[in-house]
Coordinates of C-alpha atoms in Angstrom, one line a residue:
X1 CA -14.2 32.0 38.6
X2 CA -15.1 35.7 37.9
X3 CA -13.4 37.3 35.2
X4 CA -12.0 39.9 37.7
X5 CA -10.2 37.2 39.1
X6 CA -9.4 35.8 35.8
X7 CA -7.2 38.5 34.7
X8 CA -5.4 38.9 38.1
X9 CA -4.8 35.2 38.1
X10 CA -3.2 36.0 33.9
X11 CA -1.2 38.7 35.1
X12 CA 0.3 36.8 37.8
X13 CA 0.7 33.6 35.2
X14 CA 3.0 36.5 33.4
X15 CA 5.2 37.3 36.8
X16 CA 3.5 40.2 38.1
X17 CA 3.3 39.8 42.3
X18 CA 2.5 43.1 43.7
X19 CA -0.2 45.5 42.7
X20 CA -0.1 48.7 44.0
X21 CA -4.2 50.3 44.6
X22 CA -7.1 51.6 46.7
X23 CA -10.0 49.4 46.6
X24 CA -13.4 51.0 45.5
X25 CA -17.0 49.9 44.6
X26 CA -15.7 49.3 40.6
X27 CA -12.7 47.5 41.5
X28 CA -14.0 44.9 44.1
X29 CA -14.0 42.2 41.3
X30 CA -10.0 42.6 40.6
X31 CA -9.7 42.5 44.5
X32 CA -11.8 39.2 44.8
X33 CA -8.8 38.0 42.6
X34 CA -5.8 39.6 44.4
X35 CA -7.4 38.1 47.6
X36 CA -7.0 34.8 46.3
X37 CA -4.0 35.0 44.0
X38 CA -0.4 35.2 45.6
X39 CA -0.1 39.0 44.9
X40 CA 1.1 41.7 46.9
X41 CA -1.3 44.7 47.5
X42 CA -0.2 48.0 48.8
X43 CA -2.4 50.2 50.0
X44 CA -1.5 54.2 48.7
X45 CA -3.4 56.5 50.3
X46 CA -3.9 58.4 46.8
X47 CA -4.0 57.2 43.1
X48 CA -0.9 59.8 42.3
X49 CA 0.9 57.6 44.7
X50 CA 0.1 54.5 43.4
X51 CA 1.3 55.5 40.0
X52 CA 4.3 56.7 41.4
X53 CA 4.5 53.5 43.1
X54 CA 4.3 51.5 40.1
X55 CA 7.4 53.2 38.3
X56 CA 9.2 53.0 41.4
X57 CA 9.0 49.3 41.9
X58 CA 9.2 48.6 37.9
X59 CA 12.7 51.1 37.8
X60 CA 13.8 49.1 40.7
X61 CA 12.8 45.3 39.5
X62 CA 13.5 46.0 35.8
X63 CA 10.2 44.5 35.0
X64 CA 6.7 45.5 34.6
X65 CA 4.9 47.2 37.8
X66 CA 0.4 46.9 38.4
X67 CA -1.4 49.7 39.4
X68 CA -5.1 49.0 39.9
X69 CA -7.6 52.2 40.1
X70 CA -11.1 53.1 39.7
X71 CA -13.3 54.2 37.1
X72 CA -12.8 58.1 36.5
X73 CA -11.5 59.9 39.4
X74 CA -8.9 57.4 40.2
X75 CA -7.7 57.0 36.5
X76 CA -7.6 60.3 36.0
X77 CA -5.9 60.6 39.8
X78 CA -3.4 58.1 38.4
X79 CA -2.9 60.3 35.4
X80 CA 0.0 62.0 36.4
X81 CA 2.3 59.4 37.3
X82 CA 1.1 57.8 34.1
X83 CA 2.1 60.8 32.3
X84 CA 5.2 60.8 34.3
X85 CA 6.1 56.5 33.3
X86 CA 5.5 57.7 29.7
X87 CA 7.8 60.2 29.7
X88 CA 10.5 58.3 31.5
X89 CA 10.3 55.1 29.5
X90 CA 8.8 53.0 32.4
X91 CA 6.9 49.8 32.1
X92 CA 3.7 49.7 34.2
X93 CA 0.6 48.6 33.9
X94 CA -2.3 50.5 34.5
X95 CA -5.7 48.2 35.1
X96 CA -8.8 50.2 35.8
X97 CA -12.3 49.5 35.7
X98 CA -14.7 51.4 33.3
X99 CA -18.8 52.0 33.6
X100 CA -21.2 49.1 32.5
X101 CA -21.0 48.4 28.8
X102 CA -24.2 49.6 27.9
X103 CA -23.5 53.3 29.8
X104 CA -20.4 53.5 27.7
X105 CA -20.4 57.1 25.6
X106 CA -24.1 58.0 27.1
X107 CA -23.1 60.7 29.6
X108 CA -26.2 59.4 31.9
X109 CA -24.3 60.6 34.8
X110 CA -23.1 57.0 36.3
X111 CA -21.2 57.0 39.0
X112 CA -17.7 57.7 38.2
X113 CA -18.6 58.1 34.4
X114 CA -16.7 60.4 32.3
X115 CA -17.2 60.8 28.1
X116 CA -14.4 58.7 26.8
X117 CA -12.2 57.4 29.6
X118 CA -9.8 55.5 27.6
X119 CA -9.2 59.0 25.5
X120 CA -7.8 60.8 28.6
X121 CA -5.2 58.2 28.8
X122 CA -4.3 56.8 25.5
X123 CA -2.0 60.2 25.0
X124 CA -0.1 58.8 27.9
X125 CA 0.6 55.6 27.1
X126 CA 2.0 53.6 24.6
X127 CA -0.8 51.2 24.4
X128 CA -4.6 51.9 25.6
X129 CA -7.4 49.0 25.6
X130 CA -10.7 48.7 26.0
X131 CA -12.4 45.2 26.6
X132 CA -15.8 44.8 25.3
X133 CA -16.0 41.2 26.0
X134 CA -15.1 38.6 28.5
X135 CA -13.8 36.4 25.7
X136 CA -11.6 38.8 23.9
X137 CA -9.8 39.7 27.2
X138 CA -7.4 37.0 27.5
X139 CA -6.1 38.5 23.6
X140 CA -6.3 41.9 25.1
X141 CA -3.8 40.8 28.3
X142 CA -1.3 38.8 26.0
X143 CA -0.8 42.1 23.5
X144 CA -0.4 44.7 26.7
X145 CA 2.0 42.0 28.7
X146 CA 3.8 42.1 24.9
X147 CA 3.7 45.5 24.8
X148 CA 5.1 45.7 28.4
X149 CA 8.4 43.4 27.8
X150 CA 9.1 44.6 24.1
X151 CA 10.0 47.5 22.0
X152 CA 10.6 50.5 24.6
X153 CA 9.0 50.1 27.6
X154 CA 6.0 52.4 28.3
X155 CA 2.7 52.6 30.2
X156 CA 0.2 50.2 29.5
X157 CA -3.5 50.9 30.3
X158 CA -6.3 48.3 30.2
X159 CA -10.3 49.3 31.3
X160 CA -12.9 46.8 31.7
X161 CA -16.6 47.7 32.2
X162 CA -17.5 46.6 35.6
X163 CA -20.1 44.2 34.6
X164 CA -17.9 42.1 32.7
X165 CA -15.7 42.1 35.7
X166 CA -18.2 40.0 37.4
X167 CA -19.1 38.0 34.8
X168 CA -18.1 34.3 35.6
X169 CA -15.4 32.5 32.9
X170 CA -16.6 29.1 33.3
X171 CA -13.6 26.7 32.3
X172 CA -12.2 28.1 29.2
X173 CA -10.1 31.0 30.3
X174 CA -6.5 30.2 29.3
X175 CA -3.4 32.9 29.7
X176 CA -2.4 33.6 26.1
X177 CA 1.4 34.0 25.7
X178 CA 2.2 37.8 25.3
X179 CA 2.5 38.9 22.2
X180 CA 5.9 40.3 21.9
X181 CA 7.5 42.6 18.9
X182 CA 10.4 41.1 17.1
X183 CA 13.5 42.9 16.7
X184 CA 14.9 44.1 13.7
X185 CA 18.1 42.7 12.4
X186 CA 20.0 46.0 11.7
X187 CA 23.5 46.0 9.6
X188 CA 25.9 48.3 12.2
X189 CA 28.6 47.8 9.6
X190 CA 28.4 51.3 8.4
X191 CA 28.3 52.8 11.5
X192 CA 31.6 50.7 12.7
X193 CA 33.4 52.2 10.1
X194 CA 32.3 55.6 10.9
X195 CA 33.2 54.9 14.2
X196 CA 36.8 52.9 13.5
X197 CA 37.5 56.4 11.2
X198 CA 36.2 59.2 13.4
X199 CA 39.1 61.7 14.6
X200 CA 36.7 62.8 16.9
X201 CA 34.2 60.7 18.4
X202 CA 31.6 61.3 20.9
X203 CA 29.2 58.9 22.9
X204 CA 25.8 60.5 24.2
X205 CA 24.0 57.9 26.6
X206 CA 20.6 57.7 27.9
X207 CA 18.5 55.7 30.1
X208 CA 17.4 53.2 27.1
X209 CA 21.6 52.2 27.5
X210 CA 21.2 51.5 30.8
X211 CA 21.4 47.2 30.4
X212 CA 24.4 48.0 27.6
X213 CA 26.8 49.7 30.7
X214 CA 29.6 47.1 30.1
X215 CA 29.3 47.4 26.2
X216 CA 29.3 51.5 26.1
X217 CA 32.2 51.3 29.1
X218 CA 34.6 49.0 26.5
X219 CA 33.1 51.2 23.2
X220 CA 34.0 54.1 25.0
X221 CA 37.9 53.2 25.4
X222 CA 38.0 51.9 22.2
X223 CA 37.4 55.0 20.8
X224 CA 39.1 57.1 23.4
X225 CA 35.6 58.5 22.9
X226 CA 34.1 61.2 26.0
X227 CA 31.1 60.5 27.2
X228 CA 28.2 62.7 27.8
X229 CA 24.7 61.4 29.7
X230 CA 21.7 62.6 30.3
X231 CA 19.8 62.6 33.4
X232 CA 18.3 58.8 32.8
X233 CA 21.8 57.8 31.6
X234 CA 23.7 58.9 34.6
X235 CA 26.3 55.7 35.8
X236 CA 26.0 53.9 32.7
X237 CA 29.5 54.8 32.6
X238 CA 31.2 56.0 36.0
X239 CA 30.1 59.8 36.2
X240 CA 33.2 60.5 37.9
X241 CA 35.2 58.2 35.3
X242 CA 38.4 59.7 33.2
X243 CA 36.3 59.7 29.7
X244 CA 33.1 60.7 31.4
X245 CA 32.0 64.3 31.5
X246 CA 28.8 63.9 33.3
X247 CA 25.6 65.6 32.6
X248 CA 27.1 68.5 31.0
X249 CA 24.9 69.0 27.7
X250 CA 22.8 71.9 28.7
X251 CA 25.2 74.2 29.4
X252 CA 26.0 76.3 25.9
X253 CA 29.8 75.7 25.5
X254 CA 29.5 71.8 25.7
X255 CA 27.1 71.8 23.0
X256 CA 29.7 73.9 20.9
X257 CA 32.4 71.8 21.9
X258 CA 30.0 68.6 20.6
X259 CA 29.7 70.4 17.5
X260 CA 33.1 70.2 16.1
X261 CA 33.0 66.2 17.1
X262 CA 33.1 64.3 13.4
X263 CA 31.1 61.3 14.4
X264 CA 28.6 61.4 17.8
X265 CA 27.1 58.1 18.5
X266 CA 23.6 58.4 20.7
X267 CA 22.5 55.7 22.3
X268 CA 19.4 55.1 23.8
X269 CA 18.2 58.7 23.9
X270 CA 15.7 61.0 22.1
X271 CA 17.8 63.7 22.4
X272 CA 15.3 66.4 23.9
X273 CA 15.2 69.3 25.3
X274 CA 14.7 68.4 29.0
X275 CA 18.3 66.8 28.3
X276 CA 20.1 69.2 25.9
X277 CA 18.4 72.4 26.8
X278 CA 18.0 73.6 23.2
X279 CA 15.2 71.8 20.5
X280 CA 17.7 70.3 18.6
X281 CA 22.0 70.0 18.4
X282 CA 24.0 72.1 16.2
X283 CA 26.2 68.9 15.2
X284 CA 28.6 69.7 12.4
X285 CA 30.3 65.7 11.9
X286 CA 27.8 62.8 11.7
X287 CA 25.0 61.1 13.8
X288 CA 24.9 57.9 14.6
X289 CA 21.3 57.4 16.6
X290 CA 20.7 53.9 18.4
X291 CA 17.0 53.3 19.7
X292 CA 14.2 51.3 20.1
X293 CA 11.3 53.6 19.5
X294 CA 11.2 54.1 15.6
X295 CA 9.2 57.1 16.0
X296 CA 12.7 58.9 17.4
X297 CA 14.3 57.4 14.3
X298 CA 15.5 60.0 12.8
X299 CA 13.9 62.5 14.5
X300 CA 14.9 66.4 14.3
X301 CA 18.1 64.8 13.0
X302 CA 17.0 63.7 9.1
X303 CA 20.8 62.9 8.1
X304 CA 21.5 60.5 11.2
X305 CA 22.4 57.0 10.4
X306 CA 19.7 55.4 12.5
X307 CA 20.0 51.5 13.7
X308 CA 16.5 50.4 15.4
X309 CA 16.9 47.9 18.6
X310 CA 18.0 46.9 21.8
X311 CA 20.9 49.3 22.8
X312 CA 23.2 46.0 24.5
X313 CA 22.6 43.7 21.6
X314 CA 23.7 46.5 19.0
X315 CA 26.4 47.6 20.9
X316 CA 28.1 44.4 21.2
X317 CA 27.8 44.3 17.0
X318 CA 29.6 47.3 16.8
X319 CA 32.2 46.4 19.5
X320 CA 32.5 42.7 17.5
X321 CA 33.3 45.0 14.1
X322 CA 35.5 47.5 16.0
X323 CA 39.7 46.7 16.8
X324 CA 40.1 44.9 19.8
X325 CA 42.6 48.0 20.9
X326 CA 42.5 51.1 23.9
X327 CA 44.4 53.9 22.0
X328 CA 45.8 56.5 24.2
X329 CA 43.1 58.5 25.5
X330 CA 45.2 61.4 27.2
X331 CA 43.7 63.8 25.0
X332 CA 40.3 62.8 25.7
X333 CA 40.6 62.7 29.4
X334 CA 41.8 66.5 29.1
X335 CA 38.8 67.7 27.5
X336 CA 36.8 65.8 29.3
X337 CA 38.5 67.9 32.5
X338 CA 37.8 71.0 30.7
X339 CA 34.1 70.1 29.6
X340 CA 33.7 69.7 33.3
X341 CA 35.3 73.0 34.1
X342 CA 32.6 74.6 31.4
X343 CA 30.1 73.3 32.8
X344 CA 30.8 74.7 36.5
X345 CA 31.8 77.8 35.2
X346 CA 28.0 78.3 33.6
X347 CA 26.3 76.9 37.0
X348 CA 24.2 79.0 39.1
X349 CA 25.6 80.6 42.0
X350 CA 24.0 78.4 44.8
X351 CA 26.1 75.6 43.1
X352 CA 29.1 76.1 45.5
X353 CA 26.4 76.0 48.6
X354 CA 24.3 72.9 47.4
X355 CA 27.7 70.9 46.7
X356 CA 28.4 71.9 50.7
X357 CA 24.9 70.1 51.7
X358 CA 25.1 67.6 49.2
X359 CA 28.5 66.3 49.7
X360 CA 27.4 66.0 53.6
X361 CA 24.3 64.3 52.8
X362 CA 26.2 61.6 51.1
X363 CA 28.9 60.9 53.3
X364 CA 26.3 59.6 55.4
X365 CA 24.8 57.1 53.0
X366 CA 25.9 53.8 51.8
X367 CA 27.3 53.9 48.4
X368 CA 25.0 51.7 47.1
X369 CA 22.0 54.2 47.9
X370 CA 19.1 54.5 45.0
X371 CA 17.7 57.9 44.7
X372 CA 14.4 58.5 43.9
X373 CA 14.5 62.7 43.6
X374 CA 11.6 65.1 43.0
X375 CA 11.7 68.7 41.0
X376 CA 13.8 70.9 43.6
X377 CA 16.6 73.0 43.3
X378 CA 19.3 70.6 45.2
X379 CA 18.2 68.0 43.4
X380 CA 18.9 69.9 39.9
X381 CA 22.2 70.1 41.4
X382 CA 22.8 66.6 42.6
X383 CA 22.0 65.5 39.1
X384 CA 25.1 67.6 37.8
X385 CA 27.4 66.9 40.9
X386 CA 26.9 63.8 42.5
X387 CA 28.5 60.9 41.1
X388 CA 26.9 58.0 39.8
X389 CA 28.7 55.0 39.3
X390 CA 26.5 52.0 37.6
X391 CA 22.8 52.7 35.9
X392 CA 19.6 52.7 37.7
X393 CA 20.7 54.3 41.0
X394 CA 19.4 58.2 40.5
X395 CA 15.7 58.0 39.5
X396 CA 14.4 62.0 39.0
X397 CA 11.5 62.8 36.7
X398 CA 13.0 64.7 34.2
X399 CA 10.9 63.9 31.4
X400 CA 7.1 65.1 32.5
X401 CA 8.6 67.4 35.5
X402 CA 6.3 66.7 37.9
X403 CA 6.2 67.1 41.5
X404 CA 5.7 64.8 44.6
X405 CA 7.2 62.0 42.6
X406 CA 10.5 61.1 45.1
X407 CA 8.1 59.6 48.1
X408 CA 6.0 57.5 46.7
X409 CA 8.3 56.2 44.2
X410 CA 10.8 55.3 46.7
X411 CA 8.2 53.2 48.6
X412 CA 7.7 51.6 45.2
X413 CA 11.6 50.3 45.2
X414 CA 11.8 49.5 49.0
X415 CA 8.5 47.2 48.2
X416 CA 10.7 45.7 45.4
X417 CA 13.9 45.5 47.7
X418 CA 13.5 46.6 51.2
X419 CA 17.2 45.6 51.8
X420 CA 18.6 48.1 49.6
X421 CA 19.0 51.7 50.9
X422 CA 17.1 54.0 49.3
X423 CA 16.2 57.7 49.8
X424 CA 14.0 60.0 48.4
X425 CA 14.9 63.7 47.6
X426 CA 12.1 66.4 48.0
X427 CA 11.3 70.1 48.1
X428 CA 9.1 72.0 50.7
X429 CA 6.7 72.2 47.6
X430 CA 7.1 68.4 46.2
X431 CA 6.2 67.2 49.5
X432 CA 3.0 68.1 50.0
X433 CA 2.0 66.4 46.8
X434 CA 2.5 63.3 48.0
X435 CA 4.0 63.4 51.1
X436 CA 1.3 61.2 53.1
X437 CA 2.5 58.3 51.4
X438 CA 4.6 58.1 54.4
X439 CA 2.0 56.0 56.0
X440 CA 2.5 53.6 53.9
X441 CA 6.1 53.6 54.5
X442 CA 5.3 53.3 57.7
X443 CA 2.7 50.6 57.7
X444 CA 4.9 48.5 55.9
X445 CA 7.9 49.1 58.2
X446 CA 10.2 50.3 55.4
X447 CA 13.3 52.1 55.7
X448 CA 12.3 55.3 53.9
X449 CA 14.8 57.9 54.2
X450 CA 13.2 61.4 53.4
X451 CA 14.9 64.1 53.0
X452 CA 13.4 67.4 52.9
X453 CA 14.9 70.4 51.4
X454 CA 13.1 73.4 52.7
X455 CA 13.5 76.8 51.6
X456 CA 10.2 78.5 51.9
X457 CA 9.9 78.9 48.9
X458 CA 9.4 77.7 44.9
X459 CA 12.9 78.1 44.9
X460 CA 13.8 77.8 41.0
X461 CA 10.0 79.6 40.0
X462 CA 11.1 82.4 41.9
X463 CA 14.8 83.1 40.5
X464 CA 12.7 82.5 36.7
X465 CA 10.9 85.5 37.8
X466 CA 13.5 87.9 39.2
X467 CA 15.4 86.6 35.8
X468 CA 12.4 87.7 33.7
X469 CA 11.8 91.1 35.2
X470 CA 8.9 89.5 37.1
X471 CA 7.6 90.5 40.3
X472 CA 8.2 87.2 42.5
X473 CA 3.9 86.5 43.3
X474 CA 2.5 83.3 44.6
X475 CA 6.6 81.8 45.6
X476 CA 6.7 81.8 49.0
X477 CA 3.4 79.5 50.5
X478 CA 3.6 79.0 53.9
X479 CA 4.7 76.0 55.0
X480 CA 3.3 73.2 57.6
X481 CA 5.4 72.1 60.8
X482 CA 7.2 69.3 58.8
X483 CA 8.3 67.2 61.2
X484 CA 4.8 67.2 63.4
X485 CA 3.6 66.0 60.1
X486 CA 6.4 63.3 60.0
X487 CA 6.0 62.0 63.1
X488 CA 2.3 62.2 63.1
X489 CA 2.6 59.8 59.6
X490 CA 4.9 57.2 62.5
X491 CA 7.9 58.6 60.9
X492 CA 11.2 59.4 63.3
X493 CA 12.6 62.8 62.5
X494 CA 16.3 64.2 62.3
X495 CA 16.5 68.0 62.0
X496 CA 20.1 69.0 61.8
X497 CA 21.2 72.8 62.7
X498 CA 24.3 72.7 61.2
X499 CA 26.1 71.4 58.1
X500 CA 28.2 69.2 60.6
X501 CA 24.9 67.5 62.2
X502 CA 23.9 66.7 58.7
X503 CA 25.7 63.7 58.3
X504 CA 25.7 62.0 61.6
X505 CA 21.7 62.6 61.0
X506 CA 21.9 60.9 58.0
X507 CA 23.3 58.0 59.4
X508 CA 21.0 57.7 62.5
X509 CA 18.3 57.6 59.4
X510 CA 20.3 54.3 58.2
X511 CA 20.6 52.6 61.1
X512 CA 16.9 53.3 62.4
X513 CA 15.4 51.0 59.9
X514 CA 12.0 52.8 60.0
X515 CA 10.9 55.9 57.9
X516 CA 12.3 58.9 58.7
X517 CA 12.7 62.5 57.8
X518 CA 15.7 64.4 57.2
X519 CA 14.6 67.7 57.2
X520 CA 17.4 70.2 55.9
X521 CA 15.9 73.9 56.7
X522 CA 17.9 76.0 54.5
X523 CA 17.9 79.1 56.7
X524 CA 18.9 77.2 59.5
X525 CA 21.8 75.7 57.8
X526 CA 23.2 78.8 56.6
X527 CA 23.1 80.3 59.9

């Protein structure tokens, strides 16, 4: 056995099963091994898209997600859904293939060779290795599988020289168990008091609470405690629920309002700016900061009480130290009415219109659609306005902001779970990103619903320059006959002309079974 198809035959000793990558001349070894292991491969048609992939199917699984690429241009391809994973707290492993070992740091101009190819990554993930031997690889694939399924989950990235990868093993290869970090045994008994005393509790959530949704649901009536989310966070407690205010904290007059609070509780959350639209929170009362990443422990908040671990396992300590008792939250639910109401007031003026398409959209979809959305004005406004009621089910890249993530990461979840619905939400500027991907969709048969907000333009780059005093340049690209495109990819197309066609066309795009596109022409609409 080559030692290619040694480490695919480790990784799927772990439980990995599908691996999402385009064959090349350095990779061939790994796909002797996924030719002869029980793995899934999926064919992208771009490394971008095989990232995005990845956290797609690893957001949708709850476990570690492959993505296998070549030496240089398809690591550094990959390197924005890396990025992207990193950012978002996703677990995925990223196996590439490196230059023989002895053209490592040489610049000799070997094919695919760049100076230090481990360097471009390692910023972007939370673990980067480097094999220099057949022998210490089996170590190597034990600490990145630990790295993957402990501590907070982030992108793993392991490069072996392509001469190694063909390399045979002989007989003493042997999966090493991962090597996992322990978790700390924190004391919450400080913060239960806090909590038990606090006049005025709030709860901040964030994706890292997503497994502790029944544990924040009960803390949260405990308390009579409101609870604020950010984007990741949405559903870990009912958006639309009578102590939930929704993704509300980046509008001015919430964060005053959460500035009065005596005791906030985060959970799960670093608290930044993508999420609370300012560096840091004026709070006034004390913080109480709940994470597994000890280098957002304290963070920009030096006087937070800070407990290190798993969100669910410390929030069932505080709820076992708390009274078993739901005090009359009346007052809460009425600010958490009027945060709402704040929040509205200080939305943009397409709100009202977006709500229109968005509340159509949805009535055609089944409510236990996953949403996988891109950077695009209606989706900034579906994050605020439509409601989310368990964890998991709106995926948008919030953290690294990057475009042409929706498509190929919903692919990634129908591979996972082609029985769920699931749609992807994209701009007339995301889309061409990554919007080939839909071959693959269709290839595999799956159920992709795409739908396509088109404007014309760089919708929110544009109103940042009229804002700014700044002649709006290089906004409005012309745009390709989307659904020639679509159907060319052996998608089906529905292109309402009304708000009234939108959701009978949105159910066709159930039923059908088959990619489609949903393309929502904004000037159409409005018409």
């Amino acid at each position: 056995m080559r030692c290619g198809e040694a480490i695919v035959a480790t990784l799927r000793h772990y439980g990995a099963d599908t691996v999402f990558g385009i064959p090349g001349v350095h990779t061939l070894e790994y796909f002797r091994g996924l030719a002869r292991q029980d793995m899934r491969v999926v064919l992208p048609r771009h490394e971008q898209g095989a990232a995005f992939m990845a956290d797609g199917h690893a957001r949708a699984t709850g476990r570690p997600a492959v993505c296998c690429v070549i030496t240089g241009p398809g690591v550094t391809n990959a390197a924005t859904g890396i990025g992207q994973a990193y950012a978002d707290s996703v677990p995925m492993l990223v196996l590439a293939s490196v230059t023989r070992l002895d053209t490592l740091g040489r610049g000799r101009g070997h094919l695919h060779e760049s100076k230090d190819q481990r360097g471009i990554v390692e910023p972007i993930t939370g673990l980067a290795l480097s094999a220099r031997s057949v022998a210490e690889l089996p170590e190597l694939l034990a600490r990145a599988w630990g790295a993957l399924t402990s501590g907070r989950p982030r992108p793993v990235y392991v490069e072996v020289p392509i001469d190694l990868l063909a390399e045979e093993v002989g007989d003493g290869w042997t999966p090493l168990p991962p090597v996992t970090e322990a978790g700390p045994h924190e004391d919450v008994t400080e913060a239960a008091a806090l909590l038990a005393g606090a006049g005025r509790p709030a709860i901040i959530v964030g994706g890292g609470a997503r497994k502790a949704a029944a544990e924040l649901r009960e803390l949260s009536k405990r308390l009579a405690a409101p609870v604020l989310t950010t984007v990741a966070g949405r559903g870990t407690v009912p958006d639309d629920g009578p102590l939930s205010t929704g993704r509300v904290l980046q509008r001015a007059a919430v964060r005053e309002w959460l500035a009065e609070r005596d005791v906030v509780l985060a959970v799960g959350t670093e608290l930044s700016s993508t999420d609370i639209n300012v560096d840091t929170l004026p709070l006034k009362g004390r913080l109480i900061r709940i994470d597994v990443d000890p280098a957002h422990l304290p963070g920009d908040y030096p006087d937070a009480l800070c407990l290190r671990g798993d969100a669910r396992q410390l929030t069932e300590k505080l709820l076992a130290l708390l009274p078993d008792r739901h005090p009359d939250s009346t007052t809460t639910e009425r600010e958490v009415k009027e945060l709402r109401a704040m929040a509205e007031a200080a939305a943009p003026p397409y709100r009202p219109w977006h709500r229109t398409v968005l509340e159509a959209i949805f009535a055609g979809l089944p409510p236990d659609v996953r949403v996988f959305s891109d950077m695009t004005q209606l989706a900034y406004t579906a994050t605020q306005v439509v409601a989310m009621r368990e964890p998991g089910r709106w995926n948008h890249p919030s953290g690294f902001g990057t475009l042409g993530y929706a498509v190929p990461a919903a692919i990634g979840a129908l591979v996972a779970d082609p029985d769920r619905p699931v749609v992807a939400l994209a701009g007339d500027g995301g889309i061409l990103y990554t919007g080939q991907e839909i071959i693959t969709a269709a290839e595999l048969g799956l159920p992709l619903i795409v739908l396509l907000w088109n404007n014309q333009a760089l919708g929110q780059i544009r109103d940042d320059m009229i804002a700014r005093g700044i002649e709006p340049i290089a906004v409005t690209p012309r745009t390709p006959d989307f659904a020639a495109l679509a159907t060319a990819m052996g998608a089906a197309v529905e292109r309402p002309a009304t708000v009234a066609d939108i959701t009978p066309a949105v159910r066709r795009a159930v039923e059908r079974g088959g990619p489609v596109l949903v393309q929502l022409d904004e000037e159409v609409l409005r018409a």
